Steps between C-alpha positions, in 0.01 A plus 500: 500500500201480735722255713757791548247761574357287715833478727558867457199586644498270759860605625394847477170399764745310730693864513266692496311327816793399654773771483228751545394311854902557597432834355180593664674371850871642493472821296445826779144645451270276367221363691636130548873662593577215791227293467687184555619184308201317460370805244799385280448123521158561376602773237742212363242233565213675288747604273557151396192347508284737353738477150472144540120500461487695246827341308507199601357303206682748253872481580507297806536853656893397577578878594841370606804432292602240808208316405482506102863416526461187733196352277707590251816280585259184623293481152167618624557866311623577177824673438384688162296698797762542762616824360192646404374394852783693694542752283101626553564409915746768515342747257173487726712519844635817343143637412331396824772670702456818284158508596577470845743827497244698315274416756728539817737723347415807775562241774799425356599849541398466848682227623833537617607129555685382185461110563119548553493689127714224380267246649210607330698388190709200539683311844757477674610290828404632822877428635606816254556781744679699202870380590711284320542278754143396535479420121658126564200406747234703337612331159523115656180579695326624207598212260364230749205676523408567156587160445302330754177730444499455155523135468218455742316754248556342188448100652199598641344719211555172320371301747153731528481482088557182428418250776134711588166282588426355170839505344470093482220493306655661192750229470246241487270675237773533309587095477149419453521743207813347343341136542183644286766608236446867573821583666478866632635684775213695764700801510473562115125433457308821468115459630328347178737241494467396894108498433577329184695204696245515778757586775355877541403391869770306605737805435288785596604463837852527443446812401417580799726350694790668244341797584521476907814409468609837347332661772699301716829586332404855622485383873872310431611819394355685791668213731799501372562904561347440863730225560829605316479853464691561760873472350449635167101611448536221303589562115388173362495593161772615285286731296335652807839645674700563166275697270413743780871513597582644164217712524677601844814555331364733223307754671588774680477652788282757415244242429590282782562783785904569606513210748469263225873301514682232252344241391666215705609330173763300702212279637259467171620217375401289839114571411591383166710209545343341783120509363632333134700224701232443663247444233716305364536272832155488568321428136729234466450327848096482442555373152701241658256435731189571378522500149 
């Protein structure tokens, strides 16, 4: 149970931060109202590195059903989680984004452009100039990249956490362990047993290592909206654009001012689709090659 609480409340941060940077930039009224892009990359940035400091060694802090899905399919995740995982992702999108409204909610009122309310909740493709004719573009456009951002996310979040300074010493310790006839793997010894075994300082500064590379996870994040934010803000993360797009869906316009407008459910499933393929592209190619 701690595991899911763990991912709710992480998902709920990334929101929370980075939703309420869009907010805080696009809603009419509030002191950061066209502050610029670079507010947002570092909204989304923070908002995943700061849940991945302080969930990191609890869930894995996942806070992406892409991502529990792709170490899922390539055996590095169990499936009797999978559920539970995505299930608490969502839940604690929904919250997070509640929060934001509460908070925003007389901006909202404010604002009279319905795709920047809608932004503040989930994505959609640049290209969309409300017609159906742009949908096409705006849809291929999207897709690619979704796609492309998010297997660059989840191949280098894997690359950050499990190839970090100090990451070959573990295997090592490990042999040396099963030639003594104590077979044991690092990651399941809690601190008595490391001191026990006499490894305590050969390990200690993985930790740290682990731990700068969840801070650096933050500036991928931060990168990656820079970079490809352009097209589609970028998404990512199925949990992140389809929780709050429900949320979207379900309240009104009294709550969300008269400009707010449909939800763009024609597009959702690109920010859904295109993270999950990707996981599942991208765990699988650094198992292959690093694994």
């Amino acid at each position: 149970m701690t595991k899911y609480l763990a991912e709710f409340l992480g998902t709920a941060i990334l929101i929370i931060l980075g939703n309420g940077a869009v907010a805080n930039v696009d809603l009419k009224g509030t002191k950061g109202y066209g502050s610029g892009w670079m507010t947002i990359a570092w909204g989304y940035g923070c908002g995943v590195m700061i849940p991945a400091l302080m969930f990191g060694n609890v869930s894995g802090n996942h806070i992406n059903p892409a991502f529990t899905l792709g170490l899922a399919a390539s055996g590095l995740f169990p499936w009797a989680h999978v559920a539970q995982y995505i299930i608490a992702q969502v839940l604690g999108a929904m919250v997070g984004q509640a929060i934001i409204v509460m908070v925003y909610r007389p901006f909202y009122l404010n604002t009279n452009n319905p795709n920047h309310i809608l932004g503040t909740f989930s994505t959609i493709d640049s290209l969309d100039n409300g017609s159906k004719e742009s949908r096409r573009s705006a849809t291929i456009n999207g897709f690619l990249n979704e796609f492309i951002g998010s297997f660059v996310l989840f191949f280098a979040a894997l690359g950050l956490t499990k190839n970090f300074f100090g990451a070959e010493i573990v295997p090592g310790i490990e042999k040396l362990l099963a030639q003594g006839g104590k077979a044991a793997k690092v990651a399941d010894m809690d601190m008595p047993t490391k001191i026990q075994q006499g490894i305590t300082g050969l390990t200690s500064g993985n930790a740290g290592s682990l731990a700068v590379a969840h801070i650096a996870l933050g500036f991928l994040v931060l990168a990656l909206v820079a970079a490809l934010g352009g097209p589609t803000g970028p998404g990512l993360n199925p949990a992140r654009d389809l929780g709050p797009r429900m949320l979207h869906a379900i309240l009104p316009k009294s709550i969300l001012g008269e400009a707010k407008s449909d939800s763009k459910w024609w597009y959702s499933w690109v920010p859904v689709a295109a993270p999950i393929l990707a996981g599942l592209c991208a765990v699988a190619l650094f198992k292959i090659i690093f694994l």
